Short mmCIF file of C-alpha atoms in Angstrom, two decimals:
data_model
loop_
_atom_site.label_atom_id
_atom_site.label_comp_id
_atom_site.label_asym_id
_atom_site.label_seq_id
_atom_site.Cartn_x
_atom_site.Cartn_y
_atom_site.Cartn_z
CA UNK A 1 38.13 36.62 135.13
CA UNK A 2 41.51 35.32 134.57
CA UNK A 3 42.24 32.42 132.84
CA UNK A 4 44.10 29.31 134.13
CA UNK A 5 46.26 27.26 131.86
CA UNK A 6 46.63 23.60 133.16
CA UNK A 7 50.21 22.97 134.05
CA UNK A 8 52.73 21.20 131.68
CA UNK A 9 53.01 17.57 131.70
CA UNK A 10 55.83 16.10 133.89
CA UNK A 11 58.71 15.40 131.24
CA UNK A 12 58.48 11.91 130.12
CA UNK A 13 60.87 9.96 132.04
CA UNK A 14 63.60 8.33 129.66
CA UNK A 15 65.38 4.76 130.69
CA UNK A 16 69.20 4.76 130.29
CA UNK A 17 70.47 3.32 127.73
CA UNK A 18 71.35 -0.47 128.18
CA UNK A 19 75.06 -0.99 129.14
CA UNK A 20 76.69 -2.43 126.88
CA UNK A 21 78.69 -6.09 128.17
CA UNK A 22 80.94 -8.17 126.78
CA UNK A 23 78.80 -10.91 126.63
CA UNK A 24 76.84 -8.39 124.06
CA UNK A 25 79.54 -8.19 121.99
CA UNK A 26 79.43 -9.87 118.57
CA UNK A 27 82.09 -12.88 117.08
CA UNK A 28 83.61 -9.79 115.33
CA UNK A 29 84.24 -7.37 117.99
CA UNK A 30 85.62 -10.34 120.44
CA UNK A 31 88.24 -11.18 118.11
CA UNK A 32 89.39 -7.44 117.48
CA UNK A 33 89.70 -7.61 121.01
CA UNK A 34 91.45 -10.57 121.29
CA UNK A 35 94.14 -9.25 118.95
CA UNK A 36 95.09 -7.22 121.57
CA UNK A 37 96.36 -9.91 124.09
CA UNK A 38 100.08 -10.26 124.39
CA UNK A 39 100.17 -13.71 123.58
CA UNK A 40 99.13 -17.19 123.01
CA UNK A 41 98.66 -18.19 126.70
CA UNK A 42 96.52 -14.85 127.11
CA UNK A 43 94.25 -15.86 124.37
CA UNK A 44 94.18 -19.60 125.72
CA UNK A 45 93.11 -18.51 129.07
CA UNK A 46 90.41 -15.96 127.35
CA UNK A 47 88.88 -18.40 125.01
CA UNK A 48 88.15 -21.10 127.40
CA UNK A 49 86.36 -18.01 129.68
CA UNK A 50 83.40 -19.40 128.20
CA UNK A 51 81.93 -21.20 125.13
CA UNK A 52 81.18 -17.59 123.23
CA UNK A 53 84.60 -16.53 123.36
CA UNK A 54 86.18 -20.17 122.49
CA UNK A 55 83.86 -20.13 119.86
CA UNK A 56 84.75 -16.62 118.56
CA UNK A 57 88.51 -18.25 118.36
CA UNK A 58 87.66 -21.65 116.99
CA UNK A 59 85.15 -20.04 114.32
CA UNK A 60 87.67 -18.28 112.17
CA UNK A 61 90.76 -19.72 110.92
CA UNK A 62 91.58 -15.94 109.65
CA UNK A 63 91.51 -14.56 112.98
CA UNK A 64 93.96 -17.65 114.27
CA UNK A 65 96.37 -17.21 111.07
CA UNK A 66 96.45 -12.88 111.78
CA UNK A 67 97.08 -13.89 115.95
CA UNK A 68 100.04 -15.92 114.91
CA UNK A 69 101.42 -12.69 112.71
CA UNK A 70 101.10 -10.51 114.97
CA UNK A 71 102.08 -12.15 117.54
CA UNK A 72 106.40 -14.29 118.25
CA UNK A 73 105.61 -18.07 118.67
CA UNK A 74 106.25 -18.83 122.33
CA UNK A 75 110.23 -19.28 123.41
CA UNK A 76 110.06 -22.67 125.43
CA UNK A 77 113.15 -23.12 126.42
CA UNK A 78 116.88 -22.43 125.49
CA UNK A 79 119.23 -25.70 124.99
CA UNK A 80 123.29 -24.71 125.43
CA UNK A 81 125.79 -27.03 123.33
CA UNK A 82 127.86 -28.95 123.58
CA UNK A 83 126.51 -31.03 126.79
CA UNK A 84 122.26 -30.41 125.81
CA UNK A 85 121.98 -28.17 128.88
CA UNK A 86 118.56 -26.72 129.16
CA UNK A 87 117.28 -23.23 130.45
CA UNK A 88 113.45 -23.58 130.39
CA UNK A 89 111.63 -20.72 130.07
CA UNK A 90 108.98 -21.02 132.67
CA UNK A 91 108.23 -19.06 136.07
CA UNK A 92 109.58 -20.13 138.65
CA UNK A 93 106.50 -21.72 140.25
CA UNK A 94 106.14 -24.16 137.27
CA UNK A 95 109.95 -24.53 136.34
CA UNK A 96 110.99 -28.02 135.89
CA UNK A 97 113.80 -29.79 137.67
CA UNK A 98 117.48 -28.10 136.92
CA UNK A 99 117.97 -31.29 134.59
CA UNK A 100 114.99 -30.68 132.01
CA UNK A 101 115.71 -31.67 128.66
CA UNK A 102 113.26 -33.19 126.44
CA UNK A 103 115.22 -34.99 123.81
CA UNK A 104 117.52 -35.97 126.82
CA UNK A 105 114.52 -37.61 128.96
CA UNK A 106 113.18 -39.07 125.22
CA UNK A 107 116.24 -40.65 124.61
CA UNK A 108 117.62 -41.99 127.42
CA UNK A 109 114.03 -43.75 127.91
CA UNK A 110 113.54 -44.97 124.22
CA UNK A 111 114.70 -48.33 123.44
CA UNK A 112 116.19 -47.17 120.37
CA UNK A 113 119.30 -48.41 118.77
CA UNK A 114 120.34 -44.26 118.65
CA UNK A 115 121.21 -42.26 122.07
CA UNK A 116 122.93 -38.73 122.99
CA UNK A 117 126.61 -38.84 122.77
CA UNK A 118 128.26 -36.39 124.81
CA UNK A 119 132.16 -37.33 124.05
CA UNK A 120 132.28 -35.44 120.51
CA UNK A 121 132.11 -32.10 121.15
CA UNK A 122 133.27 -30.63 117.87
CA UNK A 123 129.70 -29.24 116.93
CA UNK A 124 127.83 -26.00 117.16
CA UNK A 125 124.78 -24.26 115.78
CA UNK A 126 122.40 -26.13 117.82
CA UNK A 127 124.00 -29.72 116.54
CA UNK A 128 124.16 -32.64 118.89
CA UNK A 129 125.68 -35.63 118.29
CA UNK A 130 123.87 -39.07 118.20
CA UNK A 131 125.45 -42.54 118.22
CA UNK A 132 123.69 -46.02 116.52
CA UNK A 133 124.56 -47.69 120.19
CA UNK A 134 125.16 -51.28 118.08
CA UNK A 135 127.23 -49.90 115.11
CA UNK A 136 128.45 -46.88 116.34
CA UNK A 137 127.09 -44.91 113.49
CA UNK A 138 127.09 -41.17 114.10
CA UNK A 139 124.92 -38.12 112.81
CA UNK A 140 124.80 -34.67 113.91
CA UNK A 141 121.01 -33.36 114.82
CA UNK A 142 119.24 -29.87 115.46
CA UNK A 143 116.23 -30.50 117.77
CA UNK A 144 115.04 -26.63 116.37
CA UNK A 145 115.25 -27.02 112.81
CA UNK A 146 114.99 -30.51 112.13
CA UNK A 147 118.04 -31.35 110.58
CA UNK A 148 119.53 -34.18 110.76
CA UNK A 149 123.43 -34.92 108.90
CA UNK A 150 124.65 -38.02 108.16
CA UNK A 151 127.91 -40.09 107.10
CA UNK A 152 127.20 -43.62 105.64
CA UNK A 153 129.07 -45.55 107.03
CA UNK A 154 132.42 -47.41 104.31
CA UNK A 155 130.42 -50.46 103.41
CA UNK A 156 127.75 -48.23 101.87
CA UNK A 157 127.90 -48.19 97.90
CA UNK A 158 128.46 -44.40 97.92
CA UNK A 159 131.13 -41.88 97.17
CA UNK A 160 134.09 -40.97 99.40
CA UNK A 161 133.20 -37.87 101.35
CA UNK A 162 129.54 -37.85 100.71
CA UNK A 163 126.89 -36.85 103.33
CA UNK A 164 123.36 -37.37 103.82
CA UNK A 165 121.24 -34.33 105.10
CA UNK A 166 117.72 -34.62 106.80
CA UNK A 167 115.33 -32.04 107.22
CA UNK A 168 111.73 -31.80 108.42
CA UNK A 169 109.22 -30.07 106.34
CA UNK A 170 106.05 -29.14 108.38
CA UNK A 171 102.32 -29.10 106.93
CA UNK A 172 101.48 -25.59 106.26
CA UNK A 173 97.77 -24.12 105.71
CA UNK A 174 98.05 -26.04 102.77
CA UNK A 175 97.32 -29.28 104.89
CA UNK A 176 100.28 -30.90 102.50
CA UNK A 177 101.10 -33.58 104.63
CA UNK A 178 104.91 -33.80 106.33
CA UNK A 179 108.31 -34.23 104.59
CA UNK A 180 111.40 -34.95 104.82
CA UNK A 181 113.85 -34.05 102.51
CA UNK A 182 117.27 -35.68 102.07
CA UNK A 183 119.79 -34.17 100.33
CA UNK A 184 122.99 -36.41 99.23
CA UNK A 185 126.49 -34.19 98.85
CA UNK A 186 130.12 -34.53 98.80
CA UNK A 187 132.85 -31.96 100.28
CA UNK A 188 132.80 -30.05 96.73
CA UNK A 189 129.28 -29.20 96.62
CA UNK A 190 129.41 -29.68 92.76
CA UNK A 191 126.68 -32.27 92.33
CA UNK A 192 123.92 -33.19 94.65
CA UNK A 193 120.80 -35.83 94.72
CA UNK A 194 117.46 -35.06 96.54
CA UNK A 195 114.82 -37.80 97.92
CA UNK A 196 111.69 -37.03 99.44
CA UNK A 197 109.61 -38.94 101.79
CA UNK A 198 105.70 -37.68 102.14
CA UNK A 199 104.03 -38.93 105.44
CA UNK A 200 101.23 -39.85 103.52
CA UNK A 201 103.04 -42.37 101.40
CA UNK A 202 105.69 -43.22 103.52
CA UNK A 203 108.21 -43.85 100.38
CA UNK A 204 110.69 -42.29 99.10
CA UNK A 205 111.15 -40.02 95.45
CA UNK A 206 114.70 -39.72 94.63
CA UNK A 207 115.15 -37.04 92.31
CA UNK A 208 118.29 -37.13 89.63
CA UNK A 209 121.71 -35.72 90.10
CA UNK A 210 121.41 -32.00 89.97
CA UNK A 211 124.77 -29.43 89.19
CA UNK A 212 124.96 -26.91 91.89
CA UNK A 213 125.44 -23.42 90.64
CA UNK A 214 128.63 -22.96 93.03
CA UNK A 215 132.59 -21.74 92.04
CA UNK A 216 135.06 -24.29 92.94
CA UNK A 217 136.82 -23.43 96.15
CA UNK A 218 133.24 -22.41 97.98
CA UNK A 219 133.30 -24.36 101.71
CA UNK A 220 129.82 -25.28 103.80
CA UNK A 221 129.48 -23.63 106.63
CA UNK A 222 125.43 -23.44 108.18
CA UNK A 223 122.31 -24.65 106.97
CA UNK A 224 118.47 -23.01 107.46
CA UNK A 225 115.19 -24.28 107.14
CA UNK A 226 112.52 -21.63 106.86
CA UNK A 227 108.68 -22.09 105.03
CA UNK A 228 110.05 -23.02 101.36
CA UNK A 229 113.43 -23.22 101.06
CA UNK A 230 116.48 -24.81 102.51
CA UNK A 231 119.16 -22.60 102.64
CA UNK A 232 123.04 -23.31 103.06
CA UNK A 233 125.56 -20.89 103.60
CA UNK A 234 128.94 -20.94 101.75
CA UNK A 235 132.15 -19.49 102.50
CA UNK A 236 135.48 -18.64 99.95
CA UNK A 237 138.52 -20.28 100.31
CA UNK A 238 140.91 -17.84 99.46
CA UNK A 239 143.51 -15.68 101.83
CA UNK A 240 140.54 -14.93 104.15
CA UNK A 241 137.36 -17.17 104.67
CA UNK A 242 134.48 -14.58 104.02
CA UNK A 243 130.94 -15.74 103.43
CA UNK A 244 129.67 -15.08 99.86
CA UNK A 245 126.64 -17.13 99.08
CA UNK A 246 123.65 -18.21 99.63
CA UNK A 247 122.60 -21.58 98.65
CA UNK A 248 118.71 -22.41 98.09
CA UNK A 249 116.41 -25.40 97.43
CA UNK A 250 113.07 -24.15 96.64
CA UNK A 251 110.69 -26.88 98.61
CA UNK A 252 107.86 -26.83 95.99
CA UNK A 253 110.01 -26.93 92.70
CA UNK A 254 113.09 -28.78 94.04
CA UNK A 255 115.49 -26.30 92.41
CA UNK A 256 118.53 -25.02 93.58
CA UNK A 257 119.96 -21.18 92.47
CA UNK A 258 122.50 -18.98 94.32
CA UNK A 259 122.64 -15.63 95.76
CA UNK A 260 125.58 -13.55 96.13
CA UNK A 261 125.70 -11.57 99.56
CA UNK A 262 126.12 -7.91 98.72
CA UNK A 263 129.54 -6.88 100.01
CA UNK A 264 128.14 -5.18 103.48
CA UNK A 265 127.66 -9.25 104.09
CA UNK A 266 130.71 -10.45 102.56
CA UNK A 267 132.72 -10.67 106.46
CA UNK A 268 134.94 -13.32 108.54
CA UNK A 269 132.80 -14.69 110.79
CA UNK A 270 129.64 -13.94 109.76
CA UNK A 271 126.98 -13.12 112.81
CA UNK A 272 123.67 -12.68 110.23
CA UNK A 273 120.85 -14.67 110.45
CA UNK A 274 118.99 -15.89 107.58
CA UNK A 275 115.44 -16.37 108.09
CA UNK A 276 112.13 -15.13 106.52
CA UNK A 277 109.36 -11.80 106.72
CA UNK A 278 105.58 -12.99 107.26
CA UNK A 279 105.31 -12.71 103.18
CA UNK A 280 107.68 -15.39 103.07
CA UNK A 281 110.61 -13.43 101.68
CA UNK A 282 113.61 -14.62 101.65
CA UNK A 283 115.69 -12.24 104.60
CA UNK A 284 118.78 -12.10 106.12
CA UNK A 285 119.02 -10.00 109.74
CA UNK A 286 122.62 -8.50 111.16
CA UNK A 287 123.23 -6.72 114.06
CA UNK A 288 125.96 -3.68 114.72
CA UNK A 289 126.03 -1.31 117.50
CA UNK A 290 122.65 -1.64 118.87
CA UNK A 291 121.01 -2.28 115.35
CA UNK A 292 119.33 -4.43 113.44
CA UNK A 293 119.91 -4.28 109.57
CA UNK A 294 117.24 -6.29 107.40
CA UNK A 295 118.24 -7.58 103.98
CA UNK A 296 115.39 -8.95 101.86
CA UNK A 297 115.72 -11.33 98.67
CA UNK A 298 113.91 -9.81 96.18
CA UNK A 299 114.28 -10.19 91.73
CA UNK A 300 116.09 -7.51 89.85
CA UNK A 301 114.55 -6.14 86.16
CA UNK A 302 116.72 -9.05 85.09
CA UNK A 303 115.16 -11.66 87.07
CA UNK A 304 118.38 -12.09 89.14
CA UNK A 305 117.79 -12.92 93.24
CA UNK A 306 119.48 -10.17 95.22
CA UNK A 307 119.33 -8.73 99.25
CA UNK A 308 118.69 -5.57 98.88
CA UNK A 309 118.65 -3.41 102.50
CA UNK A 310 115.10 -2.35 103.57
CA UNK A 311 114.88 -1.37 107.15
CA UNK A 312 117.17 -0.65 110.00
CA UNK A 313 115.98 -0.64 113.29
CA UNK A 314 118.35 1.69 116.15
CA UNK A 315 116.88 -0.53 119.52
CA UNK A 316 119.74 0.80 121.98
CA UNK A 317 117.42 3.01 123.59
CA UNK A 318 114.87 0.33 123.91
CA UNK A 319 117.32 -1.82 125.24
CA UNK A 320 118.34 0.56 127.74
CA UNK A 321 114.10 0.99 128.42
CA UNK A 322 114.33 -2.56 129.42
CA UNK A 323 117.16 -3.11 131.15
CA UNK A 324 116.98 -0.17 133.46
CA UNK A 325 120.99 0.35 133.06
CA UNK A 326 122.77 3.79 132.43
CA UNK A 327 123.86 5.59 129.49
CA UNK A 328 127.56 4.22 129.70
CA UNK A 329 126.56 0.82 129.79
CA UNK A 330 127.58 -1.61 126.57
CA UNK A 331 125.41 -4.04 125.53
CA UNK A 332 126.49 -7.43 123.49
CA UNK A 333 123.41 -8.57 121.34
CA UNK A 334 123.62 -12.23 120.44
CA UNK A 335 120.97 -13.02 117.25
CA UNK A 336 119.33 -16.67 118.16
CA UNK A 337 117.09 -16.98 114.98
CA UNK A 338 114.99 -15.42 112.75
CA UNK A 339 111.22 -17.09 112.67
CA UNK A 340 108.06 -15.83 110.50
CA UNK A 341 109.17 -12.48 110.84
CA UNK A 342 110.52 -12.56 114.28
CA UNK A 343 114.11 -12.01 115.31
CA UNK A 344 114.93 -14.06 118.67
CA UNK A 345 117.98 -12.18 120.54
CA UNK A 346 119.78 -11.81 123.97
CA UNK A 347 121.54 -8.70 125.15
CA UNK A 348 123.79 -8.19 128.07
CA UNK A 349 124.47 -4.50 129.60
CA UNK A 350 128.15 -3.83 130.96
CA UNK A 351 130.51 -1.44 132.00
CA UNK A 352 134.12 -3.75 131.83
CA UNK A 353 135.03 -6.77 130.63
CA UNK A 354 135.67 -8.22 134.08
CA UNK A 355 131.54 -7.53 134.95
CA UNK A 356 130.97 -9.07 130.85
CA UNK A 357 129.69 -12.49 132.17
CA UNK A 358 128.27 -11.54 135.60
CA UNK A 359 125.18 -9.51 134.08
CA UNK A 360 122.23 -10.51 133.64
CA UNK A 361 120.80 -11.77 129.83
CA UNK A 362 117.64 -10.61 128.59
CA UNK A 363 116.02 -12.88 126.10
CA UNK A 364 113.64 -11.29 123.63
CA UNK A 365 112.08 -10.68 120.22
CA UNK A 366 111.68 -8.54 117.74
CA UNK A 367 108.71 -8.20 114.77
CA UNK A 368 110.39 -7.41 111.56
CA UNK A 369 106.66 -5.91 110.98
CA UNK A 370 105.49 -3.87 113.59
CA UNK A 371 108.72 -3.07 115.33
CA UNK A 372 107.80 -4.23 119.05
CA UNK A 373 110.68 -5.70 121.20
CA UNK A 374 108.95 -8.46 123.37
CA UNK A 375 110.76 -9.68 126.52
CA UNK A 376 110.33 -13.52 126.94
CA UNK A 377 112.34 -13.88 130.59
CA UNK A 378 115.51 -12.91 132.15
CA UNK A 379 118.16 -14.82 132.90
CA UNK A 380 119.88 -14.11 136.35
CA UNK A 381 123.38 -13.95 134.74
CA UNK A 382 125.06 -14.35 131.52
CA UNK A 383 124.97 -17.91 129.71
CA UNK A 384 128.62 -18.32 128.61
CA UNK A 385 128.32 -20.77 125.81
CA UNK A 386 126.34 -21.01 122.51
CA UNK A 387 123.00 -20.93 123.15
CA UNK A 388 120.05 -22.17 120.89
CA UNK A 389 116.23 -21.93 121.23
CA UNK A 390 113.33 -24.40 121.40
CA UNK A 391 110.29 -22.65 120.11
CA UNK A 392 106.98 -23.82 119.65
CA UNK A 393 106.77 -26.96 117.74
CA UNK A 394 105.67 -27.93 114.50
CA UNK A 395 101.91 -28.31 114.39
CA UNK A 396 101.89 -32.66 113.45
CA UNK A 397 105.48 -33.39 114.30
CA UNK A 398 107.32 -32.97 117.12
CA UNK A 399 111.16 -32.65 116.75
CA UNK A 400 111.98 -35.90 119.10
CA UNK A 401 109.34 -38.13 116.91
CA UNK A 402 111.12 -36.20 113.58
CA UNK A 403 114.34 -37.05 114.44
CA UNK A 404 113.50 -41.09 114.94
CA UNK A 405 111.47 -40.80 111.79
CA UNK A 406 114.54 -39.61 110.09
CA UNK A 407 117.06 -42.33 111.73
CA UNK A 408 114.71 -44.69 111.02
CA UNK A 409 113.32 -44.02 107.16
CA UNK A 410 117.03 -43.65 106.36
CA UNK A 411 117.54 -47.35 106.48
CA UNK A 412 115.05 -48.07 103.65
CA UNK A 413 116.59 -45.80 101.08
CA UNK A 414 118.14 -47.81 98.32
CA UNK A 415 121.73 -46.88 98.59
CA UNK A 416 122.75 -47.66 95.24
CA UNK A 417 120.89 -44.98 93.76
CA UNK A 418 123.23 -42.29 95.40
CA UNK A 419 126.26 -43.39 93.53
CA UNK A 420 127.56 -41.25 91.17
CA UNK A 421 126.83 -43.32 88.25
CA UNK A 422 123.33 -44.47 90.00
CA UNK A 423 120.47 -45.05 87.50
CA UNK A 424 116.68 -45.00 88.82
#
């Protein structure tokens, strides 16, 4: 009799496994993710998806300080001197009127005793000139960085020749509340005063005259703020006006030191940009055929603040990427600024000098870090006058409510103490 085994078991049925959502995913993986986005309005627009993902973003200063890194602050607009000309950077569909210009539409509608005045046109690197409409007091101000210069008037007990400087310190991570710094000079450069005025207090510290550690025969030429230092470029006087050093207050010690330029940086008519890596090293950026040379500030073995050359970066083939032009095309690269470790530039393909302004400008940046070129928009045609840009603002301050603080503050500082033989 044969035997009969009872038949197998049906195979046990197994579920799939759970898909996996992004509303699964953890505070952790949202914000690796979230690295990823091209930029701040991408993350804006992704965080207020819904309250986990704005409170993945809001939950970790870290991840907020590593976006900004990784990522160029936003290029609002561009403003052309001399006549404050703006160039927002906007689609189409949300551009402003052709006549946009915030510290225009803020001044002309301010009662203020200070307004725009177009007539003086001797100024450049992103200086306007502003007139006290009662006295006619003038001052030279940079709605990007800040700064503010100014000549006291004759009746001031002060030297002949002496300037006042303004410039806007923003808080930091530090939450050290806003400064401004003002820096008292004469044509030579050889002795200079500093006062400070903290938000917080709201008066000012005038510091004692301080020896600058400048040659005789050295000439002023541009001025940068960047996270820590104030930095003023100086030129030579000799045969041939060549730039030579480097000039720089340090913002938490209040002490000034010079750098020589190396001689690669010693030219007429310099084109570098001084500016600063995301470790907050000093650097200065240059541009030659198509690339970008990066000098950083770093101490010698004896202690001695140098620019030493640490990357080069060839981006004509990128630029050709992005333009879509041929291989016999030029390009003219125009350096805007240098920002936490982003370089702002515009290039302009062409094949003759008649076709130079007709192109169109590309307006870009570059991380110092990771080496991505990042186009911001395109202009239809070339801009044919120095052009400047407004980037995002500071995080407390804006520059229009800066620059009023400065015009304003300045009339409570005790001139006496800025003459020569001035005693606190």
């Amino acid at each position: 009799m044969a035997s009969h085994h009872p038949p197998p078991p049906p195979p046990e049925y197994r579920r799939p496994p759970a898909r996996t959502t992004i509303s699964s995913l953890g505070d952790d993986q949202l914000r690796e993710i979230f690295l990823r986005l091209p930029d701040l309005r991408s993350l804006g627009y992704a965080a207020f998806t819904c309250r986990a993902f704005l409170g993945a973003v809001r939950s970790s200063r870290a991840f907020r300080r590593r976006f900004r890194e990784l990522h160029a602050p936003p290029l609002l607009a561009l403003f052309l001197t001399p006549c404050m000309h703006t160039v927002p950077a906007f689609p189409s569909s949300r551009r402003p009127s052709a006549g946009f210009s915030p510290l225009r539409d803020h001044v002309a509608a301010s009662d203020s005793e200070w307004g725009l005045d177009f007539r003086d046109i001797a100024y450049d690197d992103g200086f306007i000139c502003i007139e006290n409409r009662s006295t006619k007091q003038q001052a030279l101000y940079n709605p990007q960085t800040a700064a503010l210069i100014l000549r006291p008037k004759e009746d001031h007990d002060m030297p002949y020749g002496s300037s006042l400087e303004f410039h806007t310190l923003s808080p930091g991570e530090d939450q050290r509340p806003s400064r401004v710094v003002c820096v008292r000079h004469d044509y030579s450069w050889a002795w200079v005063r500093v006062a400070v005025l903290s938000s917080d207090t709201m008066e000012w510290q005038i510091l004692p005259d301080t020896a600058t550690p400048l040659p005789e025969g050295s000439r002023h030429a541009d001025s940068t703020v960047v996270d820590g230092f104030i930095c003023w470029e100086f030129v030579s006087l000799n045969e041939v006006s060549l730039s030579e050093y480097i000039l720089v207050l340090n913002t938490d010690t209040f002490q000034f030191s010079r750098i020589d330029l190396p001689p690669p940086l010693r030219v007429v008519y310099p084109k570098f940009k001084i500016g600063q890596t995301k470790d907050r090293n000093l650097c200065i950026v240059i541009e030659k055929d198509c690339t970008l040379f990066l000098w950083i500030c770093t101490a010698g073995d004896d202690g001695v603040q140098r620019f030493a050359l640490h990357s080069t970066f060839p981006l004509h083939a990128r630029f050709m990427e992005v333009t879509s032009c041929s291989v016999e095309d030029k390009f003219s690269v125009q350096l805007m600024t240098v920002f936490n470790g982003f370089v702002y530039l515009s290039i302009c393909p062409w094949k003759n000098f008649r076709d130079k302004y007709r192109s169109p400008e590309w307006f870009m940046s570059f991380s110092l870090e990771t080496g991505e070129l990042n186009q911001h928009f395109k202009n239809r045609k070339r801009i044919g006058c120095p052009v400047h840009p407004y980037l995002a603002w500071p995080p407390l301050v804006d520059n229009t409510v800066s620059l009023f603080l400065c015009l304003t503050m300045v009339l409570r500082i005790p001139f006496y103490v800025w003459s020569v033989d001035g005693v606190l």
